[in-house]
mmCIF file of C-alpha atoms and ligand atoms in Angstrom:
data_model
loop_
_atom_site.group_PDB
_atom_site.id
_atom_site.type_symbol
_atom_site.label_atom_id
_atom_site.label_comp_id
_atom_site.label_asym_id
_atom_site.label_seq_id
_atom_site.Cartn_x
_atom_site.Cartn_y
_atom_site.Cartn_z
ATOM 1 C CA MET A 1 63.433 -121.057 78.088
ATOM 2 C CA ARG A 2 65.227 -124.404 77.995
ATOM 3 C CA LEU A 3 64.584 -126.713 80.918
ATOM 4 C CA VAL A 4 65.665 -130.168 82.019
ATOM 5 C CA LEU A 5 63.540 -132.101 84.517
ATOM 6 C CA LEU A 6 65.694 -134.554 86.435
ATOM 7 C CA GLY A 7 64.652 -137.080 89.073
ATOM 8 C CA PRO A 8 63.735 -140.720 89.669
ATOM 9 C CA PRO A 9 60.903 -142.477 87.870
ATOM 10 C CA GLY A 10 57.684 -141.430 89.591
ATOM 11 C CA ALA A 11 59.009 -138.020 90.630
ATOM 12 C CA GLY A 12 56.336 -136.270 88.569
ATOM 13 C CA LYS A 13 58.536 -135.074 85.699
ATOM 14 C CA GLY A 14 56.048 -136.094 83.006
ATOM 15 C CA THR A 15 53.049 -134.606 84.788
ATOM 16 C CA HIS A 16 54.762 -131.262 85.357
ATOM 17 C CA ALA A 17 56.302 -131.176 81.895
ATOM 18 C CA GLN A 18 52.813 -131.596 80.426
ATOM 19 C CA VAL A 19 51.446 -128.676 82.476
ATOM 20 C CA LEU A 20 54.426 -126.325 82.079
ATOM 21 C CA SER A 21 54.869 -126.944 78.367
ATOM 22 C CA LYS A 22 51.240 -125.975 77.794
ATOM 23 C CA ASP A 23 51.321 -122.923 80.082
ATOM 24 C CA LEU A 24 54.643 -121.623 78.732
ATOM 25 C CA SER A 25 54.297 -122.783 75.094
ATOM 26 C CA LEU A 26 57.438 -124.899 75.263
ATOM 27 C CA ALA A 27 58.074 -128.103 73.325
ATOM 28 C CA HIS A 28 57.677 -131.122 75.627
ATOM 29 C CA VAL A 29 60.492 -133.490 74.721
ATOM 30 C CA SER A 30 59.964 -136.795 76.524
ATOM 31 C CA THR A 31 62.257 -139.593 75.401
ATOM 32 C CA GLY A 32 60.005 -142.109 77.183
ATOM 33 C CA ASP A 33 56.980 -140.916 75.158
ATOM 34 C CA MET A 34 58.963 -140.889 71.904
ATOM 35 C CA LEU A 35 60.238 -144.412 72.528
ATOM 36 C CA ARG A 36 56.750 -145.662 73.423
ATOM 37 C CA GLU A 37 55.456 -144.142 70.165
ATOM 38 C CA ALA A 38 58.235 -145.918 68.248
ATOM 39 C CA LEU A 39 57.312 -149.162 70.005
ATOM 40 C CA LYS A 40 53.629 -148.752 69.127
ATOM 41 C CA ALA A 41 54.516 -148.060 65.490
ATOM 42 C CA ALA A 42 56.948 -151.017 65.471
ATOM 43 C CA SER A 43 59.525 -148.759 63.786
ATOM 44 C CA PRO A 44 63.163 -149.911 63.591
ATOM 45 C CA LEU A 45 63.927 -147.778 66.671
ATOM 46 C CA GLY A 46 60.941 -149.250 68.521
ATOM 47 C CA LEU A 47 62.044 -152.787 67.756
ATOM 48 C CA LYS A 48 65.552 -152.059 69.032
ATOM 49 C CA ALA A 49 64.261 -150.349 72.194
ATOM 50 C CA LYS A 50 61.576 -152.914 73.095
ATOM 51 C CA ALA A 51 63.583 -155.417 75.136
ATOM 52 C CA TYR A 52 65.340 -152.710 77.167
ATOM 53 C CA MET A 53 62.124 -150.879 77.981
ATOM 54 C CA GLU A 54 60.268 -154.020 78.997
ATOM 55 C CA LYS A 55 63.007 -154.882 81.477
ATOM 56 C CA GLY A 56 63.204 -151.333 82.862
ATOM 57 C CA LEU A 57 66.710 -150.867 81.462
ATOM 58 C CA LEU A 58 68.057 -147.873 79.572
ATOM 59 C CA VAL A 59 67.922 -147.874 75.790
ATOM 60 C CA PRO A 60 71.513 -147.490 74.444
ATOM 61 C CA ASP A 61 72.849 -143.942 74.480
ATOM 62 C CA ASP A 62 73.506 -143.668 70.731
ATOM 63 C CA LEU A 63 69.850 -144.362 69.869
ATOM 64 C CA VAL A 64 68.424 -141.916 72.405
ATOM 65 C CA ILE A 65 70.964 -139.193 71.668
ATOM 66 C CA ALA A 66 70.173 -139.314 67.927
ATOM 67 C CA LEU A 67 66.461 -139.109 68.721
ATOM 68 C CA VAL A 68 66.852 -136.033 70.924
ATOM 69 C CA LYS A 69 69.274 -134.292 68.564
ATOM 70 C CA GLU A 70 66.781 -134.542 65.731
ATOM 71 C CA ARG A 71 63.894 -133.410 67.964
ATOM 72 C CA LEU A 72 65.726 -130.341 69.303
ATOM 73 C CA SER A 73 66.578 -129.136 65.837
ATOM 74 C CA ARG A 74 62.891 -128.758 64.912
ATOM 75 C CA PRO A 75 61.436 -125.216 64.833
ATOM 76 C CA ASP A 76 59.145 -125.564 67.879
ATOM 77 C CA ALA A 77 62.031 -126.725 70.090
ATOM 78 C CA ARG A 78 64.184 -123.850 68.913
ATOM 79 C CA LYS A 79 61.666 -121.521 70.593
ATOM 80 C CA GLY A 80 62.161 -123.337 73.931
ATOM 81 C CA PHE A 81 61.746 -126.820 75.357
ATOM 82 C CA ILE A 82 61.333 -128.996 78.415
ATOM 83 C CA LEU A 83 63.426 -132.161 78.433
ATOM 84 C CA ASP A 84 61.684 -134.893 80.427
ATOM 85 C CA GLY A 85 63.597 -138.129 80.996
ATOM 86 C CA PHE A 86 66.704 -137.000 79.124
ATOM 87 C CA PRO A 87 69.603 -136.925 79.841
ATOM 88 C CA ARG A 88 69.765 -140.082 81.949
ATOM 89 C CA THR A 89 73.491 -140.906 81.751
ATOM 90 C CA PRO A 90 76.681 -138.783 81.870
ATOM 91 C CA ASP A 91 77.304 -139.549 78.166
ATOM 92 C CA GLN A 92 73.825 -138.304 77.277
ATOM 93 C CA ALA A 93 74.436 -135.131 79.292
ATOM 94 C CA LYS A 94 77.734 -134.501 77.495
ATOM 95 C CA ALA A 95 76.111 -135.108 74.104
ATOM 96 C CA LEU A 96 73.323 -132.707 75.025
ATOM 97 C CA ASP A 97 75.823 -130.016 75.997
ATOM 98 C CA ALA A 98 77.619 -130.451 72.676
ATOM 99 C CA SER A 99 74.384 -130.313 70.629
ATOM 100 C CA LEU A 100 73.081 -127.259 72.426
ATOM 101 C CA LYS A 101 76.406 -125.520 71.990
ATOM 102 C CA GLU A 102 76.239 -126.224 68.275
ATOM 103 C CA LEU A 103 72.677 -124.901 68.134
ATOM 104 C CA GLY A 104 73.598 -121.853 70.256
ATOM 105 C CA MET A 105 70.897 -122.721 72.807
ATOM 106 C CA PRO A 106 72.351 -123.230 76.327
ATOM 107 C CA LEU A 107 70.195 -124.695 79.088
ATOM 108 C CA SER A 108 68.381 -122.218 81.335
ATOM 109 C CA VAL A 109 67.904 -124.441 84.403
ATOM 110 C CA VAL A 110 67.813 -128.077 85.532
ATOM 111 C CA PHE A 111 65.076 -128.846 88.060
ATOM 112 C CA TYR A 112 65.954 -131.816 90.254
ATOM 113 C CA PHE A 113 62.791 -133.379 91.698
ATOM 114 C CA LYS A 114 64.078 -134.711 95.023
ATOM 115 C CA THR A 115 61.545 -137.399 95.890
ATOM 116 C CA SER A 116 61.408 -140.000 98.676
ATOM 117 C CA LEU A 117 61.178 -143.725 97.946
ATOM 118 C CA PRO A 118 57.682 -144.323 99.455
ATOM 119 C CA VAL A 119 56.266 -141.465 97.368
ATOM 120 C CA VAL A 120 57.933 -142.755 94.200
ATOM 121 C CA LEU A 121 56.550 -146.262 94.783
ATOM 122 C CA ARG A 122 53.036 -144.989 95.515
ATOM 123 C CA ARG A 123 53.036 -142.868 92.357
ATOM 124 C CA LEU A 124 54.412 -145.550 90.056
ATOM 125 C CA THR A 125 52.169 -148.403 91.218
ATOM 126 C CA GLY A 126 49.057 -146.173 91.066
ATOM 127 C CA ARG A 127 49.885 -144.467 87.781
ATOM 128 C CA ARG A 128 47.513 -144.965 84.886
ATOM 129 C CA VAL A 129 48.008 -143.384 81.464
ATOM 130 C CA CYS A 130 45.701 -142.743 78.563
ATOM 131 C CA GLY A 131 46.504 -145.271 75.848
ATOM 132 C CA LYS A 132 45.525 -142.691 73.222
ATOM 133 C CA CYS A 133 46.904 -139.269 74.234
ATOM 134 C CA GLY A 134 49.309 -140.235 77.038
ATOM 135 C CA LYS A 135 47.789 -138.066 79.796
ATOM 136 C CA ASN A 136 48.721 -139.250 83.292
ATOM 137 C CA TYR A 137 46.269 -140.179 86.054
ATOM 138 C CA HIS A 138 46.534 -141.889 89.455
ATOM 139 C CA THR A 139 44.238 -144.465 91.046
ATOM 140 C CA GLN A 140 44.012 -142.438 94.276
ATOM 141 C CA ASN A 141 45.354 -138.926 93.817
ATOM 142 C CA PHE A 142 44.266 -137.994 90.337
ATOM 143 C CA LYS A 143 41.231 -139.924 89.188
ATOM 144 C CA PRO A 144 39.524 -139.278 85.844
ATOM 145 C CA LYS A 145 35.920 -138.026 85.819
ATOM 146 C CA THR A 146 34.784 -141.341 84.298
ATOM 147 C CA ASP A 147 36.439 -144.374 85.811
ATOM 148 C CA GLY A 148 38.948 -145.948 83.393
ATOM 149 C CA PHE A 149 38.703 -143.277 80.667
ATOM 150 C CA CYS A 150 40.656 -140.136 79.805
ATOM 151 C CA ASP A 151 39.013 -136.758 80.550
ATOM 152 C CA VAL A 152 40.649 -135.167 77.512
ATOM 153 C CA CYS A 153 40.180 -137.635 74.650
ATOM 154 C CA GLY A 154 38.028 -140.465 76.077
ATOM 155 C CA GLY A 155 40.846 -142.999 75.511
ATOM 156 C CA LYS A 156 41.089 -146.079 77.732
ATOM 157 C CA LEU A 157 43.411 -145.779 80.729
ATOM 158 C CA ILE A 158 46.097 -148.439 81.077
ATOM 159 C CA GLN A 159 48.935 -149.347 83.416
ATOM 160 C CA ARG A 160 52.322 -148.994 81.727
ATOM 161 C CA PRO A 161 53.937 -152.447 81.576
ATOM 162 C CA ASP A 162 57.088 -150.997 83.171
ATOM 163 C CA ASP A 163 55.059 -149.691 86.138
ATOM 164 C CA ARG A 164 54.640 -153.249 87.417
ATOM 165 C CA GLU A 165 56.450 -153.896 90.678
ATOM 166 C CA GLU A 166 59.124 -156.247 89.339
ATOM 167 C CA THR A 167 60.197 -153.725 86.664
ATOM 168 C CA ILE A 168 60.038 -150.724 88.983
ATOM 169 C CA LYS A 169 62.869 -152.226 91.048
ATOM 170 C CA ASN A 170 65.138 -152.329 87.971
ATOM 171 C CA ARG A 171 64.248 -148.800 86.962
ATOM 172 C CA LEU A 172 65.110 -147.445 90.401
ATOM 173 C CA GLU A 173 68.427 -149.305 90.467
ATOM 174 C CA VAL A 174 69.275 -147.956 87.010
ATOM 175 C CA TYR A 175 68.378 -144.456 88.180
ATOM 176 C CA ASP A 176 70.698 -144.662 91.199
ATOM 177 C CA LYS A 177 73.586 -145.985 89.160
ATOM 178 C CA GLU A 178 73.309 -144.105 85.860
ATOM 179 C CA THR A 179 71.257 -140.957 86.398
ATOM 180 C CA PHE A 180 71.928 -139.862 89.989
ATOM 181 C CA PRO A 181 75.489 -138.688 89.101
ATOM 182 C CA LEU A 182 73.940 -136.028 86.855
ATOM 183 C CA ILE A 183 72.898 -134.067 89.929
ATOM 184 C CA ASP A 184 76.539 -133.350 90.614
ATOM 185 C CA TYR A 185 77.232 -132.748 86.929
ATOM 186 C CA TYR A 186 74.648 -129.944 86.758
ATOM 187 C CA LYS A 187 75.526 -128.618 90.221
ATOM 188 C CA LYS A 188 79.039 -128.012 88.929
ATOM 189 C CA GLN A 189 77.583 -126.122 85.980
ATOM 190 C CA ARG A 190 75.495 -124.036 88.443
ATOM 191 C CA LEU A 191 72.327 -125.032 86.635
ATOM 192 C CA LEU A 192 70.748 -127.259 89.298
ATOM 193 C CA GLU A 193 67.692 -126.165 91.289
ATOM 194 C CA GLU A 194 66.348 -128.654 93.831
ATOM 195 C CA ILE A 195 62.555 -129.039 93.972
ATOM 196 C CA PRO A 196 60.553 -130.816 96.728
ATOM 197 C CA GLY A 197 59.262 -133.687 94.579
ATOM 198 C CA ASP A 198 57.099 -135.167 97.365
ATOM 199 C CA LEU A 199 54.639 -132.261 97.088
ATOM 200 C CA GLU A 200 51.303 -132.907 95.404
ATOM 201 C CA VAL A 201 50.804 -131.675 91.834
ATOM 202 C CA LYS A 202 49.216 -128.265 92.544
ATOM 203 C CA GLU A 203 51.697 -127.285 95.266
ATOM 204 C CA LEU A 204 54.676 -128.409 93.230
ATOM 205 C CA ASN A 205 53.420 -126.503 90.201
ATOM 206 C CA LEU A 206 53.326 -123.332 92.319
ATOM 207 C CA VAL A 207 56.914 -123.943 93.436
ATOM 208 C CA LEU A 208 58.056 -124.448 89.834
ATOM 209 C CA VAL A 209 56.267 -121.350 88.564
ATOM 210 C CA GLY A 210 57.772 -119.328 91.447
ATOM 211 C CA ARG A 211 61.272 -120.550 90.676
ATOM 212 C CA LEU A 212 60.874 -119.801 86.986
ATOM 213 C CA LYS A 213 59.676 -116.263 87.731
ATOM 214 C CA LYS A 214 62.674 -115.754 90.014
ATOM 215 C CA SER A 215 65.097 -117.002 87.375
ATOM 216 C CA TRP A 216 63.583 -114.643 84.844
ATOM 217 C CA SER A 217 63.318 -111.480 86.968
HETATM 218 P P1 AMP B 1 60.146 -142.850 81.088
HETATM 219 O O1 AMP B 1 58.794 -142.706 80.492
HETATM 220 O O2 AMP B 1 60.944 -141.586 81.019
HETATM 221 O O3 AMP B 1 60.122 -143.446 82.478
HETATM 222 O O4 AMP B 1 60.942 -143.902 80.165
HETATM 223 C C1 AMP B 1 60.476 -145.206 79.963
HETATM 224 C C2 AMP B 1 61.603 -146.087 79.480
HETATM 225 O O5 AMP B 1 62.100 -145.604 78.227
HETATM 226 C C3 AMP B 1 62.825 -146.154 80.379
HETATM 227 O O6 AMP B 1 62.684 -147.088 81.427
HETATM 228 C C4 AMP B 1 63.917 -146.552 79.380
HETATM 229 O O7 AMP B 1 63.831 -147.921 79.050
HETATM 230 C C5 AMP B 1 63.514 -145.750 78.141
HETATM 231 N N1 AMP B 1 64.116 -144.394 78.163
HETATM 232 C C6 AMP B 1 63.483 -143.200 78.285
HETATM 233 N N2 AMP B 1 64.346 -142.172 78.262
HETATM 234 C C7 AMP B 1 65.571 -142.721 78.129
HETATM 235 C C8 AMP B 1 66.891 -142.190 78.067
HETATM 236 N N3 AMP B 1 67.124 -140.876 78.155
HETATM 237 N N4 AMP B 1 67.918 -143.063 77.934
HETATM 238 C C9 AMP B 1 67.721 -144.392 77.827
HETATM 239 N N5 AMP B 1 66.505 -144.961 77.900
HETATM 240 C C10 AMP B 1 65.430 -144.146 78.054
#
């Protein structure tokens, strides 16, 4: 199974990719996570990406496309994957199509998380992530058992720098301009399935599982 999760920042793509990838044994390919790792390691890619990420802008296509191409050619991804946060521009989508064609692995479905602005803002401003393992939490809707610490690895929870209000505005503008056109792109390929992104995690997971079962029956 080869899935793309599409939608604005705060739509829940990362949360659901984490759950689905575990339940279905699929590789979770998150360009945001990979870029944050590169930033943490101060690798050449991380140093190039830093200024864009801090401002809530997109990292240039050539860097992200090379990253994803390499990741999808690894053995675990060849068994199936969930793309979370990629593609984000028409050029990335075209490059993905070309790579997957070369690898003989066409996409199964693109889930578009249609999410309203108030919900997106509430999720982004309240989001906290584990600084160690990256698990997502929320200050109101998904609290850890011990305040400020990750249930899974005990790491300290932090607010992503790009989840601050001034950066969120940029990220949403970038989404509207660069990523929103992909909905039409995948509609034309008959791959798009719209998902009610405003639903809470458990309900939305049930919807996703139901849709996947339907696609596979
Ligand atoms: P995310 O965790 O998916 O919200 O991504 C965090 C940040 O990483 C974004 O605001 C971008 O700066 C960068 N990023 C992640 N994925 C991409 C992508 N596909 N293309 C360009 N930049 C990306």
